[in-house]
mmCIF file of C-alpha atoms in Angstrom:
data_model
loop_
_atom_site.group_PDB
_atom_site.id
_atom_site.type_symbol
_atom_site.label_atom_id
_atom_site.label_comp_id
_atom_site.label_asym_id
_atom_site.label_seq_id
_atom_site.Cartn_x
_atom_site.Cartn_y
_atom_site.Cartn_z
ATOM 1 C CA UNK A 25 132.856 124.657 76.396
ATOM 2 C CA UNK A 26 130.532 126.731 74.962
ATOM 3 C CA UNK A 27 132.185 129.943 74.835
ATOM 4 C CA UNK A 28 131.858 133.416 73.095
ATOM 5 C CA UNK A 29 135.263 135.678 73.053
ATOM 6 C CA UNK A 30 135.061 139.401 71.459
ATOM 7 C CA UNK A 31 138.385 140.939 70.740
ATOM 8 C CA UNK A 32 139.481 144.599 68.813
ATOM 9 C CA UNK A 33 137.903 146.957 70.982
ATOM 10 C CA UNK A 34 139.594 150.469 71.545
ATOM 11 C CA UNK A 35 140.163 154.094 71.810
ATOM 12 C CA UNK A 36 139.628 155.693 68.604
ATOM 13 C CA UNK A 37 138.570 159.370 67.214
ATOM 14 C CA UNK A 38 135.389 160.201 66.160
ATOM 15 C CA UNK A 39 134.918 159.210 62.172
ATOM 16 C CA UNK A 40 137.314 157.012 62.662
ATOM 17 C CA UNK A 41 136.888 153.025 62.320
ATOM 18 C CA UNK A 42 137.308 149.701 64.464
ATOM 19 C CA UNK A 43 136.374 145.786 63.342
ATOM 20 C CA UNK A 44 135.567 144.001 66.225
ATOM 21 C CA UNK A 45 135.920 139.825 66.427
ATOM 22 C CA UNK A 46 134.293 137.383 67.973
ATOM 23 C CA UNK A 47 135.894 133.679 68.476
ATOM 24 C CA UNK A 48 133.112 131.281 68.790
ATOM 25 C CA UNK A 49 134.024 127.737 70.409
ATOM 26 C CA UNK A 50 132.023 124.220 71.545
ATOM 27 C CA UNK A 51 129.180 124.417 69.646
ATOM 28 C CA UNK A 52 128.274 124.121 65.798
ATOM 29 C CA UNK A 53 128.906 128.043 64.864
ATOM 30 C CA UNK A 54 127.077 127.436 61.418
ATOM 31 C CA UNK A 55 123.784 126.613 62.837
ATOM 32 C CA UNK A 56 123.296 129.937 64.885
ATOM 33 C CA UNK A 57 121.973 133.485 64.260
ATOM 34 C CA UNK A 58 124.646 135.428 66.063
ATOM 35 C CA UNK A 59 123.967 138.688 67.161
ATOM 36 C CA UNK A 60 125.699 142.453 68.459
ATOM 37 C CA UNK A 61 124.861 144.116 71.555
ATOM 38 C CA UNK A 62 126.132 146.971 73.312
ATOM 39 C CA UNK A 63 125.981 148.736 76.513
ATOM 40 C CA UNK A 64 127.012 152.556 76.977
ATOM 41 C CA UNK A 65 128.665 153.238 80.203
ATOM 42 C CA UNK A 66 126.131 153.549 82.943
ATOM 43 C CA UNK A 67 123.329 152.134 80.535
ATOM 44 C CA UNK A 68 121.002 149.826 79.211
ATOM 45 C CA UNK A 69 121.361 147.201 76.907
ATOM 46 C CA UNK A 70 120.997 148.287 72.829
ATOM 47 C CA UNK A 71 120.833 145.427 70.363
ATOM 48 C CA UNK A 72 122.620 146.496 67.347
ATOM 49 C CA UNK A 73 122.597 143.630 64.498
ATOM 50 C CA UNK A 74 122.056 140.185 63.743
ATOM 51 C CA UNK A 75 123.253 137.828 60.916
ATOM 52 C CA UNK A 76 121.645 134.569 59.586
ATOM 53 C CA UNK A 77 123.447 131.287 59.640
ATOM 54 C CA UNK A 78 124.901 131.594 56.316
ATOM 55 C CA UNK A 79 125.248 135.196 56.364
ATOM 56 C CA UNK A 80 122.355 135.769 53.964
ATOM 57 C CA UNK A 81 120.346 138.332 56.017
ATOM 58 C CA UNK A 82 121.247 141.129 58.343
ATOM 59 C CA UNK A 83 119.149 143.083 60.526
ATOM 60 C CA UNK A 84 120.586 146.473 61.927
ATOM 61 C CA UNK A 85 119.713 149.193 64.518
ATOM 62 C CA UNK A 86 118.535 152.399 62.738
ATOM 63 C CA UNK A 87 121.435 154.265 64.809
ATOM 64 C CA UNK A 88 123.980 152.472 62.795
ATOM 65 C CA UNK A 89 122.741 151.665 59.937
ATOM 66 C CA UNK A 90 125.413 152.672 56.784
ATOM 67 C CA UNK A 91 128.156 152.810 58.941
ATOM 68 C CA UNK A 92 128.100 149.591 60.623
ATOM 69 C CA UNK A 93 128.391 145.861 58.585
ATOM 70 C CA UNK A 94 128.027 142.505 60.605
ATOM 71 C CA UNK A 95 129.593 139.690 58.747
ATOM 72 C CA UNK A 96 130.477 136.019 59.775
ATOM 73 C CA UNK A 97 133.660 133.367 58.734
ATOM 74 C CA UNK A 98 131.957 130.039 59.106
ATOM 75 C CA UNK A 99 134.877 128.621 58.656
ATOM 76 C CA UNK A 100 136.421 130.169 61.001
ATOM 77 C CA UNK A 101 133.737 130.242 63.710
ATOM 78 C CA UNK A 102 134.273 133.742 63.552
ATOM 79 C CA UNK A 103 131.668 136.853 63.756
ATOM 80 C CA UNK A 104 132.914 139.871 62.969
ATOM 81 C CA UNK A 105 131.434 144.183 63.500
ATOM 82 C CA UNK A 106 133.246 146.163 60.647
ATOM 83 C CA UNK A 107 132.242 149.881 62.475
ATOM 84 C CA UNK A 108 132.911 153.008 60.851
ATOM 85 C CA UNK A 109 132.738 156.855 60.957
ATOM 86 C CA UNK A 110 132.126 156.199 64.588
ATOM 87 C CA UNK A 111 130.864 158.552 66.909
ATOM 88 C CA UNK A 112 131.220 159.905 70.737
ATOM 89 C CA UNK A 113 127.551 157.930 71.419
ATOM 90 C CA UNK A 114 129.034 154.478 70.004
ATOM 91 C CA UNK A 115 130.978 154.481 73.266
ATOM 92 C CA UNK A 116 130.189 150.945 74.481
ATOM 93 C CA UNK A 117 130.768 147.454 75.394
ATOM 94 C CA UNK A 118 130.139 145.496 72.728
ATOM 95 C CA UNK A 119 129.015 142.505 73.086
ATOM 96 C CA UNK A 120 128.710 139.041 71.262
ATOM 97 C CA UNK A 121 125.735 136.903 71.367
ATOM 98 C CA UNK A 122 124.320 133.487 69.978
ATOM 99 C CA UNK A 123 120.717 134.323 69.329
ATOM 100 C CA UNK A 124 120.179 134.712 73.226
ATOM 101 C CA UNK A 125 121.711 132.037 75.026
ATOM 102 C CA UNK A 126 125.096 132.702 74.757
ATOM 103 C CA UNK A 127 127.224 135.920 75.433
ATOM 104 C CA UNK A 128 130.930 136.491 75.345
ATOM 105 C CA UNK A 129 132.391 138.953 78.247
ATOM 106 C CA UNK A 130 132.384 141.765 75.913
ATOM 107 C CA UNK A 131 135.158 144.505 74.254
ATOM 108 C CA UNK A 132 135.407 147.863 74.964
ATOM 109 C CA UNK A 133 134.724 150.596 72.537
ATOM 110 C CA UNK A 134 135.966 154.304 73.295
ATOM 111 C CA UNK A 135 135.331 156.950 70.793
ATOM 112 C CA UNK A 136 136.941 160.203 71.657
ATOM 113 C CA UNK A 137 139.387 162.889 70.963
ATOM 114 C CA UNK B 12 109.424 150.134 66.031
ATOM 115 C CA UNK B 13 107.715 148.384 69.267
ATOM 116 C CA UNK B 14 108.938 150.233 72.524
ATOM 117 C CA UNK B 15 109.359 148.487 75.701
ATOM 118 C CA UNK B 16 108.951 149.612 78.744
ATOM 119 C CA UNK B 17 109.919 147.837 82.108
ATOM 120 C CA UNK B 18 108.392 149.119 85.742
ATOM 121 C CA UNK B 19 109.340 149.284 88.519
ATOM 122 C CA UNK B 20 112.631 150.652 87.812
ATOM 123 C CA UNK B 21 113.899 150.390 90.836
ATOM 124 C CA UNK B 22 112.510 147.230 93.539
ATOM 125 C CA UNK B 23 113.520 147.365 96.851
ATOM 126 C CA UNK B 24 113.120 143.960 98.422
ATOM 127 C CA UNK B 25 114.571 141.854 101.114
ATOM 128 C CA UNK B 26 115.867 137.614 100.865
ATOM 129 C CA UNK B 27 113.059 135.701 100.780
ATOM 130 C CA UNK B 28 110.479 138.121 99.166
ATOM 131 C CA UNK B 29 108.359 137.627 96.172
ATOM 132 C CA UNK B 30 109.310 139.771 93.931
ATOM 133 C CA UNK B 31 107.551 140.553 90.326
ATOM 134 C CA UNK B 32 108.957 142.761 87.177
ATOM 135 C CA UNK B 33 106.694 144.330 84.668
ATOM 136 C CA UNK B 34 107.420 144.555 80.988
ATOM 137 C CA UNK B 35 104.942 146.242 78.247
ATOM 138 C CA UNK B 36 105.120 146.364 74.326
ATOM 139 C CA UNK B 37 103.704 148.537 72.482
ATOM 140 C CA UNK B 38 102.199 146.109 69.955
ATOM 141 C CA UNK B 39 101.887 142.808 70.369
ATOM 142 C CA UNK B 40 104.705 140.370 70.295
ATOM 143 C CA UNK B 41 102.927 136.980 71.146
ATOM 144 C CA UNK B 42 105.460 135.417 73.213
ATOM 145 C CA UNK B 43 108.536 136.864 72.050
ATOM 146 C CA UNK B 44 110.180 137.886 74.844
ATOM 147 C CA UNK B 45 113.231 136.846 77.306
ATOM 148 C CA UNK B 46 114.455 138.056 80.402
ATOM 149 C CA UNK B 47 117.752 138.505 81.427
ATOM 150 C CA UNK B 48 120.209 139.395 84.227
ATOM 151 C CA UNK B 49 123.033 141.499 84.694
ATOM 152 C CA UNK B 50 125.548 142.178 87.577
ATOM 153 C CA UNK B 51 127.556 144.855 87.241
ATOM 154 C CA UNK B 52 131.050 144.041 84.640
ATOM 155 C CA UNK B 53 129.333 141.342 83.535
ATOM 156 C CA UNK B 54 127.799 139.936 80.483
ATOM 157 C CA UNK B 55 123.693 139.650 80.466
ATOM 158 C CA UNK B 56 122.755 135.667 81.469
ATOM 159 C CA UNK B 57 119.360 134.443 79.523
ATOM 160 C CA UNK B 58 116.704 133.465 82.273
ATOM 161 C CA UNK B 59 113.452 133.062 80.131
ATOM 162 C CA UNK B 60 112.743 133.021 76.559
ATOM 163 C CA UNK B 61 109.642 132.947 74.572
ATOM 164 C CA UNK B 62 108.217 134.219 77.643
ATOM 165 C CA UNK B 63 107.644 131.647 80.064
ATOM 166 C CA UNK B 64 110.416 128.629 79.102
ATOM 167 C CA UNK B 65 112.727 128.872 81.763
ATOM 168 C CA UNK B 66 116.387 128.552 80.317
ATOM 169 C CA UNK B 67 118.441 125.316 81.185
ATOM 170 C CA UNK B 68 120.311 126.131 84.682
ATOM 171 C CA UNK B 69 118.544 128.586 86.306
ATOM 172 C CA UNK B 70 116.892 128.353 89.444
ATOM 173 C CA UNK B 71 113.138 127.213 89.423
ATOM 174 C CA UNK B 72 112.653 130.136 90.974
ATOM 175 C CA UNK B 73 112.509 132.415 88.410
ATOM 176 C CA UNK B 74 109.546 132.327 86.073
ATOM 177 C CA UNK B 75 107.927 134.239 83.369
ATOM 178 C CA UNK B 76 104.550 134.787 81.911
ATOM 179 C CA UNK B 77 102.102 136.989 79.555
ATOM 180 C CA UNK B 78 101.283 137.399 76.220
ATOM 181 C CA UNK B 79 100.889 139.850 73.663
ATOM 182 C CA UNK B 80 101.865 143.150 75.210
ATOM 183 C CA UNK B 81 102.045 142.258 78.722
ATOM 184 C CA UNK B 82 104.508 139.788 80.844
ATOM 185 C CA UNK B 83 105.804 139.504 83.625
ATOM 186 C CA UNK B 84 109.026 137.947 85.690
ATOM 187 C CA UNK B 85 108.709 136.550 88.780
ATOM 188 C CA UNK B 86 111.252 135.227 91.521
ATOM 189 C CA UNK B 87 109.521 133.789 94.164
ATOM 190 C CA UNK B 88 111.214 133.954 97.009
ATOM 191 C CA UNK B 89 115.050 136.219 96.436
ATOM 192 C CA UNK B 90 118.262 135.219 97.223
ATOM 193 C CA UNK B 91 121.241 137.076 97.454
ATOM 194 C CA UNK B 92 122.879 136.171 94.069
ATOM 195 C CA UNK B 93 119.457 137.531 92.351
ATOM 196 C CA UNK B 94 120.250 141.287 93.360
ATOM 197 C CA UNK B 95 120.833 142.616 89.713
ATOM 198 C CA UNK B 96 119.445 144.516 87.219
ATOM 199 C CA UNK B 97 116.565 142.448 84.800
ATOM 200 C CA UNK B 98 115.654 143.643 81.543
ATOM 201 C CA UNK B 99 113.158 142.333 79.039
ATOM 202 C CA UNK B 100 113.458 141.875 75.380
ATOM 203 C CA UNK B 101 111.509 141.806 72.126
ATOM 204 C CA UNK B 102 112.421 139.490 69.774
ATOM 205 C CA UNK B 103 108.983 139.353 67.335
ATOM 206 C CA UNK B 104 110.508 142.251 65.154
ATOM 207 C CA UNK B 105 113.650 144.069 64.594
ATOM 208 C CA UNK B 106 114.849 145.962 65.366
ATOM 209 C CA UNK B 107 115.196 143.647 68.803
ATOM 210 C CA UNK B 108 114.424 146.210 71.534
ATOM 211 C CA UNK B 109 115.330 145.742 74.887
ATOM 212 C CA UNK B 110 113.305 147.459 78.117
ATOM 213 C CA UNK B 111 115.003 150.296 80.109
ATOM 214 C CA UNK B 112 116.177 147.784 83.171
ATOM 215 C CA UNK B 113 114.782 147.214 86.622
ATOM 216 C CA UNK B 114 117.317 147.208 88.987
ATOM 217 C CA UNK B 115 116.762 144.886 92.388
ATOM 218 C CA UNK B 116 118.444 146.022 95.693
ATOM 219 C CA UNK B 117 118.325 145.230 98.786
ATOM 220 C CA UNK B 118 116.436 146.585 101.262
#
């Protein structure tokens, strides 16, 4: 079964850091672009970042550039999002997605003092 | 950045109705558009990619059309399971922007 499972969310103070992980299974992880998409409470979807199959290309939404880093480990079938200098407006459910067609259930990040 | 708009923002409909949602891009995105369905507390589900290609396993009552800057998602006969929020997303260029969503609720 094709599956993506996110982890690493939680409550963090403004200015803090978190590292999200996404474990992939049931498909050849190294063959796909991967994405992070987030959804603030009661709001719409916001694309956050993409990474190419070999990690050689990475793209970010402007609001996270310089603070978030997307990465992957194809040997571990895992996708990551390192989030630094977190702000209240980063509070959201963070989804990992395979290009567009397979999504995880999400992990919740709350930035609050 | 390419801005995406959707209309209407909310749509009240009955089971069996034909429903059409429109998505517009601020500049041409060719056919690089996807449609998603999202239910409360759940992850989005891909319905349509490349503007008109039906994702595997998605019922044929869903269809997509358009190119350039104007796109539509049509549900030919609304079913109880279709009450949800629908989003379009362009992936022609970065950032890959989503529309604000269209909530389809029960009339």
